[in-house]
Amino acid sequence: MPDLDDSVRQVALHVLRHGPVPRGAVARALGLSAGSLTRLGKPLLDAGLLVETGQVTDPATRRPTRPLDVVPGPHRFVGVAVTGTEACAVRTDLRAVERRRASRPLAGTTPEQVADTVAGLVGDLHPGGPPTAVGVALAGVVDRAGRVLQADALGWRPGTDLGALVRGRTGAEVVVDDDVAALTATEHWFGLGREQPAFALLTLDTRVGYGLVVGDAPVRTTGPQLVGHLPLEPGGPRCPQGHRGCAGALVTVPALLAAAHVAYGRPVSWRDLLVDAVDRVDRARRVVDDAAAHLGRLVALVAGTTGVVQVVVDGEGADLAVVGYESLQAAVDEHRDPRSPAVEFTVRDPDPHTWARGAAGAAAIGFASGPRWLAGA
Ligand SMILES: [Zn+2]
């Protein structure tokens, strides 16, 4: 017999992630009888953590039902994404829906200076006291305890406890994670993961980021993830780490801009390259289609090794998957077993605050998974 508290928690988390959701769907997803769900839901309804929404017809049973939903409540989260030069922040509710945003240049790159900037942004977005929790995301490697083992752009000594520095300045609970892991977790709870129990996330900007969710759970690795350096083209250019023809040398924004510089004989902006490609200017089309084909090969490798057929593309360079869609899809098909199901793409609108929203989502997930959210139930 499972622990009652844990069962109550499962109901609350399911409704947080999937709500508003008919009771029958909650019961089916969690393997509960209608009576058990009524018993487990009662303390959550009584405590005002869940509500019954207006009557609708359950699409599964065609009977009237009043779906369950969470009461977002007063909980506020600030997510901050730190690069080598600036920090971007958003304030969100419990479901990582953005309410406000801000950014600040870094005053310097020491851990203390970065913590000062992060704390300043928390104060900008949530004046008058600490938010429910703060999430901080950076490119690099972060251990389970939130210590920064490697910060790509900051050059810190391994084991820097950024969370403690931010906690000391804000008084808030702080979650620190690597930016791709935080975005994957947020996509899992509040994005595509609401409908899909398995998907891969690929982010394109100055590097290729990779996250994987299988069986409704993120797959965590302990070191740097290497999908961004998978070899795709033996004679291709070198990435900044020296690999010839790896994903990082072929499908990042700098890689496309370098190829465009050669094709045009002069520097070209990302936006102009995409506009020209949409207008079917030959040299732009070639650069975009080549890169999209390489991305398709990467997706085929990921899909072939994981069995995942849902792929989210996000990041500053995500439009490559839209403007180069035909080449992308053709390469995916070419490099996969023809009997395997088609890969479906979800492309997010490029937004410089994406990583900050990922950080806020990680903070919300940490809060909802911990003891505080359900303390009153
Ligand atoms: Zn590489």
Short mmCIF file of C-alpha atoms and ligand atoms in Angstrom, two decimals:
data_model
loop_
_atom_site.label_atom_id
_atom_site.label_comp_id
_atom_site.label_asym_id
_atom_site.label_seq_id
_atom_site.Cartn_x
_atom_site.Cartn_y
_atom_site.Cartn_z
CA MET A 1 0.00 0.00 0.00
CA PRO A 2 1.61 3.31 -1.03
CA ASP A 3 2.07 6.03 1.54
CA LEU A 4 -1.00 8.28 1.64
CA ASP A 5 1.07 11.47 1.56
CA ASP A 6 2.92 10.27 -1.50
CA SER A 7 -0.37 9.41 -3.28
CA VAL A 8 -1.79 12.83 -2.46
CA ARG A 9 1.38 14.37 -3.85
CA GLN A 10 1.08 12.34 -7.06
CA VAL A 11 -2.45 13.67 -7.59
CA ALA A 12 -1.34 17.26 -6.97
CA LEU A 13 1.66 17.02 -9.28
CA HIS A 14 -0.38 15.37 -12.03
CA VAL A 15 -2.94 18.16 -11.91
CA LEU A 16 -0.17 20.79 -11.81
CA ARG A 17 1.43 19.36 -14.93
CA HIS A 18 -1.69 18.41 -16.90
CA GLY A 19 -4.52 20.51 -15.52
CA PRO A 20 -7.20 21.43 -16.04
CA VAL A 21 -7.77 17.69 -16.28
CA PRO A 22 -10.93 15.56 -15.86
CA ARG A 23 -10.99 13.39 -12.74
CA GLY A 24 -11.31 10.28 -14.91
CA ALA A 25 -8.07 11.15 -16.72
CA VAL A 26 -6.25 11.67 -13.40
CA ALA A 27 -7.54 8.33 -12.12
CA ARG A 28 -6.52 6.51 -15.31
CA ALA A 29 -3.06 8.12 -15.40
CA LEU A 30 -2.33 7.23 -11.77
CA GLY A 31 -4.11 3.84 -11.72
CA LEU A 32 -6.60 4.97 -9.07
CA SER A 33 -10.27 4.08 -8.57
CA ALA A 34 -12.77 6.94 -8.60
CA GLY A 35 -13.21 6.48 -4.84
CA SER A 36 -9.47 6.65 -4.17
CA LEU A 37 -9.14 9.79 -6.22
CA THR A 38 -12.00 11.42 -4.30
CA ARG A 39 -10.31 10.51 -1.00
CA LEU A 40 -6.85 11.69 -2.14
CA GLY A 41 -8.15 14.88 -3.73
CA LYS A 42 -10.20 15.99 -0.71
CA PRO A 43 -7.34 17.39 1.42
CA LEU A 44 -6.02 19.24 -1.64
CA LEU A 45 -9.46 20.77 -2.39
CA ASP A 46 -10.05 21.55 1.29
CA ALA A 47 -6.66 23.28 1.55
CA GLY A 48 -7.41 25.39 -1.51
CA LEU A 49 -4.49 23.93 -3.51
CA LEU A 50 -6.80 22.42 -6.14
CA VAL A 51 -10.17 23.58 -7.48
CA GLU A 52 -12.91 22.11 -9.59
CA THR A 53 -13.33 24.23 -12.72
CA GLY A 54 -16.51 24.78 -14.77
CA GLN A 55 -18.41 21.80 -16.12
CA VAL A 56 -17.25 20.35 -19.46
CA THR A 57 -17.75 17.07 -21.33
CA ASP A 58 -14.98 14.54 -20.70
CA PRO A 59 -13.68 13.71 -24.20
CA ALA A 60 -12.90 10.14 -23.09
CA THR A 61 -16.27 9.26 -21.52
CA ARG A 62 -18.56 11.93 -23.11
CA ARG A 63 -20.02 12.54 -19.66
CA PRO A 64 -20.16 15.89 -17.87
CA THR A 65 -17.26 16.49 -15.53
CA ARG A 66 -15.70 19.34 -13.59
CA PRO A 67 -11.95 19.14 -14.31
CA LEU A 68 -9.42 19.60 -11.54
CA ASP A 69 -6.90 22.39 -11.70
CA VAL A 70 -4.31 23.91 -9.40
CA VAL A 71 -4.79 27.27 -7.74
CA PRO A 72 -1.65 29.12 -8.87
CA GLY A 73 -1.64 30.95 -5.55
CA PRO A 74 0.80 33.63 -4.49
CA HIS A 75 3.89 31.64 -5.53
CA ARG A 76 6.37 33.58 -7.65
CA PHE A 77 9.61 32.36 -9.16
CA VAL A 78 12.53 34.24 -10.62
CA GLY A 79 14.71 32.46 -13.13
CA VAL A 80 18.07 33.94 -14.11
CA ALA A 81 20.26 32.75 -16.97
CA VAL A 82 23.90 33.81 -16.79
CA THR A 83 26.21 34.07 -19.81
CA GLY A 84 29.76 35.38 -19.85
CA THR A 85 28.63 38.98 -20.19
CA GLU A 86 25.06 39.39 -18.93
CA ALA A 87 22.19 37.89 -17.00
CA CYS A 88 18.60 37.61 -18.27
CA ALA A 89 15.74 37.06 -15.85
CA VAL A 90 12.02 36.35 -15.85
CA ARG A 91 9.42 36.22 -13.10
CA THR A 92 6.86 33.44 -13.45
CA ASP A 93 3.99 31.75 -11.66
CA LEU A 94 3.89 28.13 -10.50
CA ARG A 95 3.48 26.90 -14.08
CA ALA A 96 6.46 28.85 -15.44
CA VAL A 97 4.23 31.33 -17.24
CA GLU A 98 6.25 34.52 -17.65
CA ARG A 99 4.92 37.67 -15.94
CA ARG A 100 7.87 40.06 -16.20
CA ARG A 101 11.39 40.11 -17.60
CA ALA A 102 14.61 42.07 -17.11
CA SER A 103 18.30 41.84 -17.88
CA ARG A 104 21.55 43.34 -16.57
CA PRO A 105 25.15 43.26 -17.76
CA LEU A 106 27.48 41.35 -15.44
CA ALA A 107 29.54 43.65 -13.23
CA GLY A 108 32.28 41.02 -13.41
CA THR A 109 32.63 37.26 -13.69
CA THR A 110 33.74 36.20 -10.19
CA PRO A 111 31.14 34.06 -8.37
CA GLU A 112 30.48 36.95 -5.95
CA GLN A 113 29.97 39.46 -8.77
CA VAL A 114 27.65 37.08 -10.62
CA ALA A 115 25.69 36.46 -7.41
CA ASP A 116 25.39 40.25 -6.96
CA THR A 117 23.94 40.63 -10.46
CA VAL A 118 21.55 37.70 -9.96
CA ALA A 119 20.38 39.13 -6.63
CA GLY A 120 19.92 42.54 -8.27
CA LEU A 121 17.65 41.03 -10.91
CA VAL A 122 15.66 39.16 -8.27
CA GLY A 123 15.12 42.50 -6.53
CA ASP A 124 14.14 44.15 -9.83
CA LEU A 125 11.50 41.53 -10.59
CA HIS A 126 10.31 40.75 -7.08
CA PRO A 127 10.80 43.84 -4.91
CA GLY A 128 9.79 43.78 -1.28
CA GLY A 129 11.03 40.35 -0.26
CA PRO A 130 12.23 37.05 -1.62
CA PRO A 131 10.16 35.17 -4.21
CA THR A 132 9.06 31.60 -3.52
CA ALA A 133 12.25 30.30 -5.12
CA VAL A 134 15.01 31.40 -7.48
CA GLY A 135 16.45 29.35 -10.31
CA VAL A 136 19.87 30.07 -11.82
CA ALA A 137 20.99 28.49 -15.08
CA LEU A 138 24.35 28.64 -16.82
CA ALA A 139 26.13 26.83 -19.61
CA GLY A 140 28.40 24.19 -18.13
CA VAL A 141 28.24 21.26 -15.75
CA VAL A 142 26.39 21.41 -12.42
CA ASP A 143 26.19 18.55 -9.91
CA ARG A 144 23.04 17.32 -8.17
CA ALA A 145 23.72 19.57 -5.19
CA GLY A 146 23.81 22.61 -7.47
CA ARG A 147 27.56 23.16 -7.29
CA VAL A 148 29.08 24.45 -10.50
CA LEU A 149 31.70 21.96 -11.71
CA GLN A 150 32.35 23.82 -14.94
CA ALA A 151 31.03 27.17 -16.15
CA ASP A 152 31.82 27.48 -19.84
CA ALA A 153 32.05 31.27 -20.00
CA LEU A 154 33.10 32.12 -16.44
CA GLY A 155 36.27 30.15 -15.68
CA TRP A 156 35.38 29.29 -12.08
CA ARG A 157 37.14 26.70 -9.93
CA PRO A 158 35.15 23.43 -9.86
CA GLY A 159 32.67 23.12 -6.99
CA THR A 160 31.66 26.78 -6.75
CA ASP A 161 28.52 26.98 -4.61
CA LEU A 162 26.70 29.73 -6.51
CA GLY A 163 23.40 28.74 -4.86
CA ALA A 164 24.74 29.59 -1.39
CA LEU A 165 25.99 32.99 -2.61
CA VAL A 166 22.60 33.84 -4.14
CA ARG A 167 20.72 32.49 -1.11
CA GLY A 168 22.82 34.70 1.16
CA ARG A 169 21.94 37.79 -0.90
CA THR A 170 18.22 37.12 -1.55
CA GLY A 171 16.99 34.99 1.35
CA ALA A 172 15.25 32.77 -1.20
CA GLU A 173 15.52 29.06 -1.81
CA VAL A 174 17.84 28.68 -4.82
CA VAL A 175 18.14 25.98 -7.48
CA VAL A 176 21.24 26.04 -9.71
CA ASP A 177 21.41 23.86 -12.81
CA ASP A 178 22.93 23.73 -16.23
CA ASP A 179 20.82 25.66 -18.69
CA VAL A 180 19.96 22.78 -21.01
CA ALA A 181 18.92 20.51 -18.12
CA ALA A 182 16.75 23.28 -16.64
CA LEU A 183 15.08 23.95 -20.00
CA THR A 184 14.52 20.22 -20.54
CA ALA A 185 12.87 19.93 -17.12
CA THR A 186 10.66 22.94 -17.83
CA GLU A 187 9.67 21.57 -21.25
CA HIS A 188 8.92 18.23 -19.55
CA TRP A 189 6.61 19.67 -16.89
CA PHE A 190 5.08 22.67 -18.61
CA GLY A 191 5.68 22.24 -22.36
CA LEU A 192 5.62 19.31 -24.75
CA GLY A 193 5.90 16.90 -21.80
CA ARG A 194 2.29 17.70 -20.86
CA GLU A 195 1.28 15.56 -23.85
CA GLN A 196 4.34 13.50 -24.72
CA PRO A 197 6.10 11.11 -22.31
CA ALA A 198 9.21 10.96 -24.51
CA PHE A 199 10.96 13.68 -26.48
CA ALA A 200 14.38 15.09 -27.28
CA LEU A 201 15.25 18.77 -26.94
CA LEU A 202 17.86 20.25 -29.25
CA THR A 203 18.95 23.85 -28.71
CA LEU A 204 20.84 25.78 -31.34
CA ASP A 205 22.84 28.91 -30.57
CA THR A 206 26.60 29.17 -30.10
CA ARG A 207 26.53 25.43 -29.29
CA VAL A 208 24.20 22.47 -29.70
CA GLY A 209 22.41 21.58 -26.47
CA TYR A 210 20.68 18.26 -25.96
CA GLY A 211 18.13 17.05 -23.44
CA LEU A 212 16.22 13.77 -23.36
CA VAL A 213 12.98 12.73 -21.66
CA VAL A 214 12.04 9.03 -21.79
CA GLY A 215 9.26 7.27 -19.91
CA ASP A 216 8.07 10.62 -18.56
CA ALA A 217 11.42 11.26 -16.85
CA PRO A 218 14.43 13.35 -17.87
CA VAL A 219 17.61 11.38 -18.51
CA ARG A 220 20.42 13.04 -16.55
CA THR A 221 24.08 12.64 -17.37
CA THR A 222 26.83 13.40 -14.88
CA GLY A 223 29.35 15.09 -17.17
CA PRO A 224 29.16 17.34 -20.20
CA GLN A 225 26.75 16.03 -22.79
CA LEU A 226 28.43 15.15 -26.05
CA VAL A 227 25.61 15.08 -28.60
CA GLY A 228 26.63 18.59 -29.61
CA HIS A 229 29.92 17.13 -30.81
CA LEU A 230 28.70 14.03 -32.65
CA PRO A 231 30.57 13.69 -35.96
CA LEU A 232 28.23 14.37 -38.90
CA GLU A 233 30.49 15.19 -41.85
CA PRO A 234 34.00 13.67 -42.06
CA GLY A 235 35.43 16.47 -44.23
CA GLY A 236 33.58 19.28 -42.48
CA PRO A 237 34.98 22.36 -40.72
CA ARG A 238 36.33 22.21 -37.17
CA CYS A 239 34.34 23.20 -34.09
CA PRO A 240 35.94 25.48 -31.43
CA GLN A 241 37.11 22.32 -29.63
CA GLY A 242 38.85 21.03 -32.74
CA HIS A 243 36.53 18.22 -33.89
CA ARG A 244 36.26 18.02 -37.63
CA GLY A 245 32.67 18.03 -38.93
CA CYS A 246 30.94 17.64 -35.56
CA ALA A 247 27.46 19.05 -34.90
CA GLY A 248 29.05 22.06 -33.20
CA ALA A 249 30.92 22.87 -36.42
CA LEU A 250 27.88 22.59 -38.69
CA VAL A 251 24.54 23.60 -37.17
CA THR A 252 25.28 26.34 -34.62
CA VAL A 253 24.56 29.99 -35.40
CA PRO A 254 28.30 30.85 -35.67
CA ALA A 255 28.80 27.82 -37.97
CA LEU A 256 26.06 29.02 -40.33
CA LEU A 257 27.36 32.60 -40.24
CA ALA A 258 30.87 31.35 -41.09
CA ALA A 259 29.51 29.36 -44.04
CA ALA A 260 27.44 32.37 -45.12
CA HIS A 261 30.53 34.63 -44.92
CA VAL A 262 32.27 32.31 -47.41
CA ALA A 263 29.20 32.04 -49.67
CA TYR A 264 28.58 35.80 -49.74
CA GLY A 265 32.21 36.92 -49.61
CA ARG A 266 31.32 39.24 -46.73
CA PRO A 267 29.83 39.02 -43.23
CA VAL A 268 26.04 38.43 -43.10
CA SER A 269 23.70 38.72 -40.14
CA TRP A 270 21.59 35.76 -38.98
CA ARG A 271 18.40 37.60 -39.84
CA ASP A 272 19.56 38.56 -43.36
CA LEU A 273 20.67 35.00 -44.02
CA LEU A 274 17.24 33.63 -43.10
CA VAL A 275 15.38 36.34 -45.03
CA ASP A 276 17.47 35.60 -48.14
CA ALA A 277 16.86 31.88 -47.72
CA VAL A 278 13.10 32.45 -47.49
CA ASP A 279 13.38 34.61 -50.65
CA ARG A 280 15.20 31.67 -52.29
CA VAL A 281 18.47 33.54 -52.86
CA ASP A 282 20.75 30.71 -54.03
CA ARG A 283 23.76 31.24 -51.77
CA ALA A 284 21.57 31.63 -48.67
CA ARG A 285 19.46 28.63 -49.62
CA ARG A 286 22.59 26.47 -49.96
CA VAL A 287 23.96 27.47 -46.56
CA VAL A 288 20.62 26.91 -44.80
CA ASP A 289 19.78 23.68 -46.62
CA ASP A 290 23.23 22.19 -45.95
CA ALA A 291 23.00 23.01 -42.26
CA ALA A 292 19.41 21.77 -42.05
CA ALA A 293 20.47 18.50 -43.67
CA HIS A 294 23.21 18.12 -41.05
CA LEU A 295 20.66 18.85 -38.34
CA GLY A 296 18.45 16.16 -39.90
CA ARG A 297 21.28 13.68 -39.69
CA LEU A 298 21.78 14.57 -36.01
CA VAL A 299 18.04 14.13 -35.36
CA ALA A 300 18.10 10.76 -37.16
CA LEU A 301 20.97 9.64 -34.90
CA VAL A 302 19.16 10.79 -31.77
CA ALA A 303 15.85 9.22 -32.85
CA GLY A 304 17.56 6.02 -33.96
CA THR A 305 19.46 5.54 -30.70
CA THR A 306 16.69 6.58 -28.29
CA GLY A 307 13.47 5.60 -30.11
CA VAL A 308 12.16 9.12 -29.50
CA VAL A 309 10.12 10.60 -32.37
CA GLN A 310 9.14 13.94 -30.82
CA VAL A 311 11.82 16.62 -31.13
CA VAL A 312 11.67 20.14 -29.72
CA VAL A 313 14.01 22.67 -31.32
CA ASP A 314 14.72 25.79 -29.28
CA GLY A 315 17.35 28.50 -28.99
CA GLU A 316 18.46 31.52 -30.95
CA GLY A 317 19.05 29.38 -34.07
CA ALA A 318 15.79 27.38 -33.90
CA ASP A 319 14.48 29.03 -37.09
CA LEU A 320 16.94 26.84 -39.00
CA ALA A 321 14.41 24.03 -38.49
CA VAL A 322 11.63 26.19 -40.01
CA VAL A 323 13.43 27.83 -42.94
CA GLY A 324 15.30 24.61 -43.74
CA TYR A 325 12.40 22.30 -42.98
CA GLU A 326 12.35 20.41 -46.29
CA SER A 327 16.07 19.59 -46.16
CA LEU A 328 15.78 18.73 -42.49
CA GLN A 329 12.93 16.29 -42.99
CA ALA A 330 14.52 14.75 -46.12
CA ALA A 331 17.77 14.09 -44.20
CA VAL A 332 15.89 12.61 -41.24
CA ASP A 333 14.08 10.24 -43.62
CA GLU A 334 17.26 9.37 -45.50
CA HIS A 335 19.18 8.38 -42.38
CA ARG A 336 16.47 6.40 -40.62
CA ASP A 337 14.98 2.96 -41.00
CA PRO A 338 12.02 3.47 -43.39
CA ARG A 339 9.84 1.33 -41.09
CA SER A 340 10.31 3.68 -38.14
CA PRO A 341 7.59 6.22 -37.31
CA ALA A 342 7.96 9.76 -38.65
CA VAL A 343 9.78 12.31 -36.49
CA GLU A 344 7.61 15.26 -35.47
CA PHE A 345 9.15 18.67 -34.77
CA THR A 346 8.02 21.36 -32.37
CA VAL A 347 9.98 24.57 -32.99
CA ARG A 348 9.94 27.23 -30.27
CA ASP A 349 10.08 30.92 -31.17
CA PRO A 350 13.62 32.20 -30.55
CA ASP A 351 13.63 34.33 -27.40
CA PRO A 352 16.70 35.58 -25.50
CA HIS A 353 14.85 34.90 -22.23
CA THR A 354 14.20 31.20 -22.99
CA TRP A 355 17.01 30.09 -20.70
CA ALA A 356 15.76 32.30 -17.89
CA ARG A 357 12.30 30.75 -18.21
CA GLY A 358 13.97 27.33 -18.02
CA ALA A 359 15.64 28.43 -14.78
CA ALA A 360 12.33 29.68 -13.36
CA GLY A 361 10.68 26.39 -14.32
CA ALA A 362 13.42 24.46 -12.53
CA ALA A 363 12.78 26.57 -9.41
CA ALA A 364 9.01 25.91 -9.65
CA ILE A 365 9.58 22.18 -10.12
CA GLY A 366 11.91 22.12 -7.11
CA PHE A 367 9.31 23.92 -5.02
CA ALA A 368 6.36 21.76 -6.11
CA SER A 369 8.38 18.57 -5.60
CA GLY A 370 9.52 19.58 -2.12
CA PRO A 371 7.63 19.77 1.17
CA ARG A 372 6.53 23.41 1.06
CA TRP A 373 3.80 23.48 -1.63
CA LEU A 374 1.60 20.80 -0.02
CA ALA A 375 2.42 21.73 3.57
CA GLY A 376 -1.15 22.87 4.22
CA ALA A 377 -2.89 19.79 2.75
ZN ZN B 1 32.95 19.52 -31.66
#
